[in-house]
Structure formats: C-alpha cells, structure tokens
Amino acid sequence: MILSRGTKLVLTLLALIGGAFIYVPLAIILVNSFSADKSLTWPPSGFTTEWWGRAIDNEGVRSAFVTSIAVAACATLVALVLGTLVALALSRQAFFGRESISLLIVLPIALPGIVTGIALNNVFTSYLGGLTFVTLVVAHGTFCMVVVYNNSIARLRRMGGSVEEASADLGARGFTTFRLVTFPLLRSALIAGGLLAFGLSFDEIIVTTFTAGPGITTLPIWIYQNLFRPNQAPIVNVVAAALVLISIVPIYVAQKFGDADERAGGLL
Amino acid sequence: MTTTTATHRGFWYRHPSLKLGGLLTAPMAWLVVIYLGSLAALFLTAFYTIDDFTGQVVHTFTLDNFATLFSTTAYFETVGRTIVIALLTTVLCLIIGMPIAFFMARIATPRWQPLLVALILTPLWASYLVKVYAWRSMLQPESGVIAWLLTPFGVDSPGYGTFGIVITLTYLWLPYMILPIYAGLTRMPASLLDASADLGARNGRTFRSVVIPMIFPSVVAGSIFTFSLSLGDYITAQIVGGKVQMLGNVVQQTYVTNLPFAAAVATLPVIIVLLYLMAVRRSGALDSL
C-alpha cells in the first residue's frame, strides 16, 4: 500500500496529537510544581522554586521518601531472588505444569490491584497477626517478581544451554557453573529487571493501601492523603513532579542494560 | 550425549528433577501459599455472610451477597456503569492508539522506531497516582487546563465525572493498546500490501480487507489490558470521578464493615475478565501476547 502524501500527513498529524495527549499531562505536572499559585490554577500566575525547597524540608515527605526507598529495596531483593529462581527452573527443561507456573507469576499484576490488595489484607489481618512493614514487602515482592522473571528468562533463552554444558564438561559443578558462567551472563538482565521492580514498587498505591501497616506511609500514600487538602496542593505538585522524574530513570537505565526484546521491561 | 559424559558431572546435573525442585520450592511456596491461598480465601469469603450484631464473619455457605449485588438497583447500575466505562476506555484507546501505532510502524523510518517505542513506554513507568493527579488538574472545572482551552470557544470543561474517568483511564492504559498493535503492524509483510494494491485495491480497501484482519489479534490483546485494568480501578473514580462510582469503589467502601460482600463484588471483575478471555481465545489473540 503506497500511502499518498495526504494520507501520510493526516496520519502524522493524528500521531502528533496522540503524542501530545501522552506528554502534555506529564509536562503540566512539571510546570505546576514551579507555579507561584497556592491552588491548582492554569495558567500559573508566576513561577518560583520555593515549593521545591519547602517539599525537601517537609518532614512528612522526607520520611515517606525514606519508607518508599526501604520498601522498594526489600521488595526488589525478594523479587530478584525468587524471580531468578523461577526463570532458571523454567528456562532449561520442559515439565508438567510449566505453563501454569508462567501464568501464575503474571497473575499478581494481571488481576486488578484491589483484588490482590483485599485478598492479602484479609489473610494478613485475619490469620497472620496484622499489617506491618513485612506484609507490605511481601505484597510488593509478589507483584515485582514478574519483571525480574521476564528479564531473566529472555536472557537465559537467548544464552542457550551450551555454555553451561561446556562448563560442566570442563569439570565445573552446578554451583561453580552458576557463579562463573550463568550469573555473569545474567547480570545485566538482573540489573534491568531489578531496577524495573524497584520502580514498580516505588510507585504502587492500590496494593500498598491494603497491605501497609499502620503508620507506614510511602510516597504515593503521602500524595494520596494530601491530595484533597487544598493548602497542600503546591507540595503535592512538587512530590508528583519528583515522582515523574524519578520513575523515568529506571526505564532508561533498563534500556541500556536490557536487550532489544527486553525493552518492554517485562510488562508486555 | 549426556549419558556418556554425565558420570563426571555434578549431582544436580544427574538429578534434574531434584534441581528443579530445589529451584522452585521457595518461589512456589510464596506464590501458591501466600498469593493463591489468599485469593482462594477471598473467593471463599464471598459465599460467607456477616453477623449483623457482632460484625463477625459467619462461615456458612450462602449466595446472599450475590443476590444483594444483583437485586439492589444502585449496585446493579454500578456494575453496568463499570462495564460501559471499561468498554468506552477500550474504544478510545483504539481510536487514539491506532494512528500512533500505524505512524510508528509504517511511516517512521526504522532508525526512529526504537526511540518511538521508548517514548510510548516511558509514561507506563511514571507513577499511576501522579498520572491520575495530572488529570485532576487538567479537568478542574474552572481553573484547569481543559477549561482554559475550551472557555474561549464558549464551551465548559466537562469537569469531574464519567467523562473524566474514561479519559483518565484511556490515558493510563493507552501504551498497552499501542504496543501490541505496533508489534502486529511490524510483523505484517509489506508484500501483502503490495499484492493488495496490485490487485487494484485502494488504500481504504486494503486497510479494511488486509490490515484490519491481520492486526485484529493484536487489537484484542491490547483490549484485554485496557478492559480488565479499567474494570478493577477505583482510585481514578475517587480522584476525577466526582460522585460517579465504579465497582472498585464499592469494594473499597464495604471491605472493612462487610468483607464477604466486598469479596463478592471483587469476584465480578475477575469473572468478567475470565469470560472475556474465553470469548477472545478463539480469535488467536492470546498467542500473540
């Protein structure tokens, strides 16, 4: 099909409008964080960096930031270990139930967050003595596993089994082969997967709402609590802008480390 | 070939099923016991009821929760509204996403394609809450960006409500629609389009008779995400929905006081998505996921 110049022009224009639809709201978040107005108004009457300073000094924001980092770091660790184990198990041999396991690992991000959220909340509060920091990490680890798994298994499949066979033929035992052959080849995929898991955990709000112990406030929860308070709008704008900027970092680093078919970051 | 060399190899090599067990024990314990166990417990709870006086869950099997859900007009309307919102979101994602995917796959030069894919993927990783919040400030009735754009033309901003929910959900899930369609379009051989043109079809006809049938599975794959993620959402309705409620809001409001009812409501989106998955299975869309 040879597209006429007119058709191309129309399609390009529609794509540009679509692109604007995707990026304008994010740009507005960034602009609003410098707005001099105390309420959400467009266009801003002036610009200031005052709110960025105030947000950085804000005790609630600071402690929420630290909590988010701690939760994301623990969840990433869990996801790295468990996701890699599943990838190693599923990549090399076919066995009964393999398809079910690959479906099971996707389930926590495929089901609506509220279903996962109240299911875990119910079990944690009814049978395991209530919500704590640990229950939050358990919940986050569950849905972060899939991105590590996807990145690792893509790498393992491309790597093939022959390098490990060669290592075994040269006399290396199972763990030596993992330490000297498999792991070094897997490392950059793990960095990409780990970063994406970190990003996923850092931003999550729905499952977090239902599984965080009392008094545990992550950054998204802080935003959520202050969203409807008009006098907090300028600081919420700054935190929102900061989250946009922070979340862009992992995807670019992951792009650098991941391979072409790992680009989707394990979400698609 | 392994039989001749296996003797000098390690224990794990000679016992692959033990190795498999060793690798899978921890993750499966986690996923099956904690996750599937929780889900099972929740769905079981949907058939329990609550003691009106003590507020305790009564462990006797009953379909009362589902009966309440379908016989109370307000709840029944919420189910319908949620399905309509999810469908509208899916259609809007398709309308906005199709030209973008087409531009990426067929008009942009190959050198630009990885960058364009990255540009579509990046917003997917921006915080969900922040994206909804962005639309709160966009849609604000009098001082939002949309009001600012529309007022000169004498049109009022739609403000918070069903429209706000649909546009925000579309914004959230759009990349999930664009990327499968883009992948489907790049897989489509150019020779097919040439053949169609050689046989005398104009662009419109080629698009209808060749392109659409070829990328239909991709569209369905994308719609699984846009539809199911919309069905379970409740934060969007809270932030940009005004008084409009979705199924997720009912779950969120009732789960503290009446967990069995909340569980029954929460099973609905899961059942609807499963039905949808079964319906699209025939189209072969699940193979391209």
PDB file of N, CA and C in Angstrom, chain A residues 84 88 155-156 159 164 176-190:
ATOM      1  N   THR A  84      14.501 -14.889  39.733  1.00  0.00           N
ATOM      2  CA  THR A  84      15.600 -15.583  39.069  1.00  0.00           C
ATOM      3  C   THR A  84      15.470 -17.099  39.238  1.00  0.00           C
ATOM      4  N   LEU A  88      15.327 -19.652  36.151  1.00  0.00           N
ATOM      5  CA  LEU A  88      16.283 -20.749  35.977  1.00  0.00           C
ATOM      6  C   LEU A  88      15.549 -22.079  35.834  1.00  0.00           C
ATOM      7  N   ARG A 155      16.824 -13.500  28.750  1.00  0.00           N
ATOM      8  CA  ARG A 155      18.272 -13.623  28.616  1.00  0.00           C
ATOM      9  C   ARG A 155      18.700 -15.090  28.590  1.00  0.00           C
ATOM     10  N   LEU A 156      18.140 -15.894  29.493  1.00  0.00           N
ATOM     11  CA  LEU A 156      18.533 -17.305  29.570  1.00  0.00           C
ATOM     12  C   LEU A 156      18.197 -18.038  28.274  1.00  0.00           C
ATOM     13  N   MET A 159      20.704 -17.076  25.706  1.00  0.00           N
ATOM     14  CA  MET A 159      22.018 -17.605  26.066  1.00  0.00           C
ATOM     15  C   MET A 159      22.145 -19.051  25.612  1.00  0.00           C
ATOM     16  N   GLU A 164      26.622 -23.598  29.506  1.00  0.00           N
ATOM     17  CA  GLU A 164      26.596 -24.330  30.772  1.00  0.00           C
ATOM     18  C   GLU A 164      27.054 -25.776  30.576  1.00  0.00           C
ATOM     19  N   THR A 176      29.392 -23.896  40.778  1.00  0.00           N
ATOM     20  CA  THR A 176      30.531 -23.206  40.153  1.00  0.00           C
ATOM     21  C   THR A 176      30.120 -22.667  38.783  1.00  0.00           C
ATOM     22  N   THR A 177      29.382 -23.493  38.023  1.00  0.00           N
ATOM     23  CA  THR A 177      28.897 -23.037  36.718  1.00  0.00           C
ATOM     24  C   THR A 177      28.016 -21.811  36.875  1.00  0.00           C
ATOM     25  N   PHE A 178      27.128 -21.827  37.877  1.00  0.00           N
ATOM     26  CA  PHE A 178      26.260 -20.678  38.081  1.00  0.00           C
ATOM     27  C   PHE A 178      27.087 -19.434  38.406  1.00  0.00           C
ATOM     28  N   ARG A 179      28.079 -19.614  39.310  1.00  0.00           N
ATOM     29  CA  ARG A 179      28.854 -18.473  39.788  1.00  0.00           C
ATOM     30  C   ARG A 179      29.739 -17.896  38.683  1.00  0.00           C
ATOM     31  N   LEU A 180      30.345 -18.779  37.878  1.00  0.00           N
ATOM     32  CA  LEU A 180      31.326 -18.305  36.913  1.00  0.00           C
ATOM     33  C   LEU A 180      30.786 -18.120  35.499  1.00  0.00           C
ATOM     34  N   VAL A 181      29.669 -18.778  35.173  1.00  0.00           N
ATOM     35  CA  VAL A 181      29.170 -18.695  33.793  1.00  0.00           C
ATOM     36  C   VAL A 181      27.781 -18.047  33.734  1.00  0.00           C
ATOM     37  N   THR A 182      26.817 -18.674  34.357  1.00  0.00           N
ATOM     38  CA  THR A 182      25.437 -18.216  34.202  1.00  0.00           C
ATOM     39  C   THR A 182      25.246 -16.819  34.779  1.00  0.00           C
ATOM     40  N   PHE A 183      25.682 -16.632  36.033  1.00  0.00           N
ATOM     41  CA  PHE A 183      25.431 -15.351  36.689  1.00  0.00           C
ATOM     42  C   PHE A 183      26.057 -14.157  35.956  1.00  0.00           C
ATOM     43  N   PRO A 184      27.356 -14.252  35.563  1.00  0.00           N
ATOM     44  CA  PRO A 184      27.922 -13.097  34.843  1.00  0.00           C
ATOM     45  C   PRO A 184      27.158 -12.758  33.566  1.00  0.00           C
ATOM     46  N   LEU A 185      26.663 -13.812  32.860  1.00  0.00           N
ATOM     47  CA  LEU A 185      25.903 -13.538  31.631  1.00  0.00           C
ATOM     48  C   LEU A 185      24.531 -12.964  31.941  1.00  0.00           C
ATOM     49  N   LEU A 186      24.049 -13.273  33.115  1.00  0.00           N
ATOM     50  CA  LEU A 186      22.700 -12.862  33.503  1.00  0.00           C
ATOM     51  C   LEU A 186      22.698 -11.474  34.148  1.00  0.00           C
ATOM     52  N   ARG A 187      23.888 -11.027  34.576  1.00  0.00           N
ATOM     53  CA  ARG A 187      23.949  -9.866  35.467  1.00  0.00           C
ATOM     54  C   ARG A 187      23.236  -8.622  34.947  1.00  0.00           C
ATOM     55  N   SER A 188      23.495  -8.261  33.676  1.00  0.00           N
ATOM     56  CA  SER A 188      22.885  -7.019  33.191  1.00  0.00           C
ATOM     57  C   SER A 188      21.363  -7.149  33.089  1.00  0.00           C
ATOM     58  N   ALA A 189      20.881  -8.368  32.779  1.00  0.00           N
ATOM     59  CA  ALA A 189      19.423  -8.565  32.754  1.00  0.00           C
ATOM     60  C   ALA A 189      18.853  -8.422  34.158  1.00  0.00           C
ATOM     61  N   LEU A 190      19.625  -8.850  35.166  1.00  0.00           N
ATOM     62  CA  LEU A 190      19.165  -8.723  36.552  1.00  0.00           C
ATOM     63  C   LEU A 190      19.148  -7.268  36.995  1.00  0.00           C
TER      64      LEU A 190
END
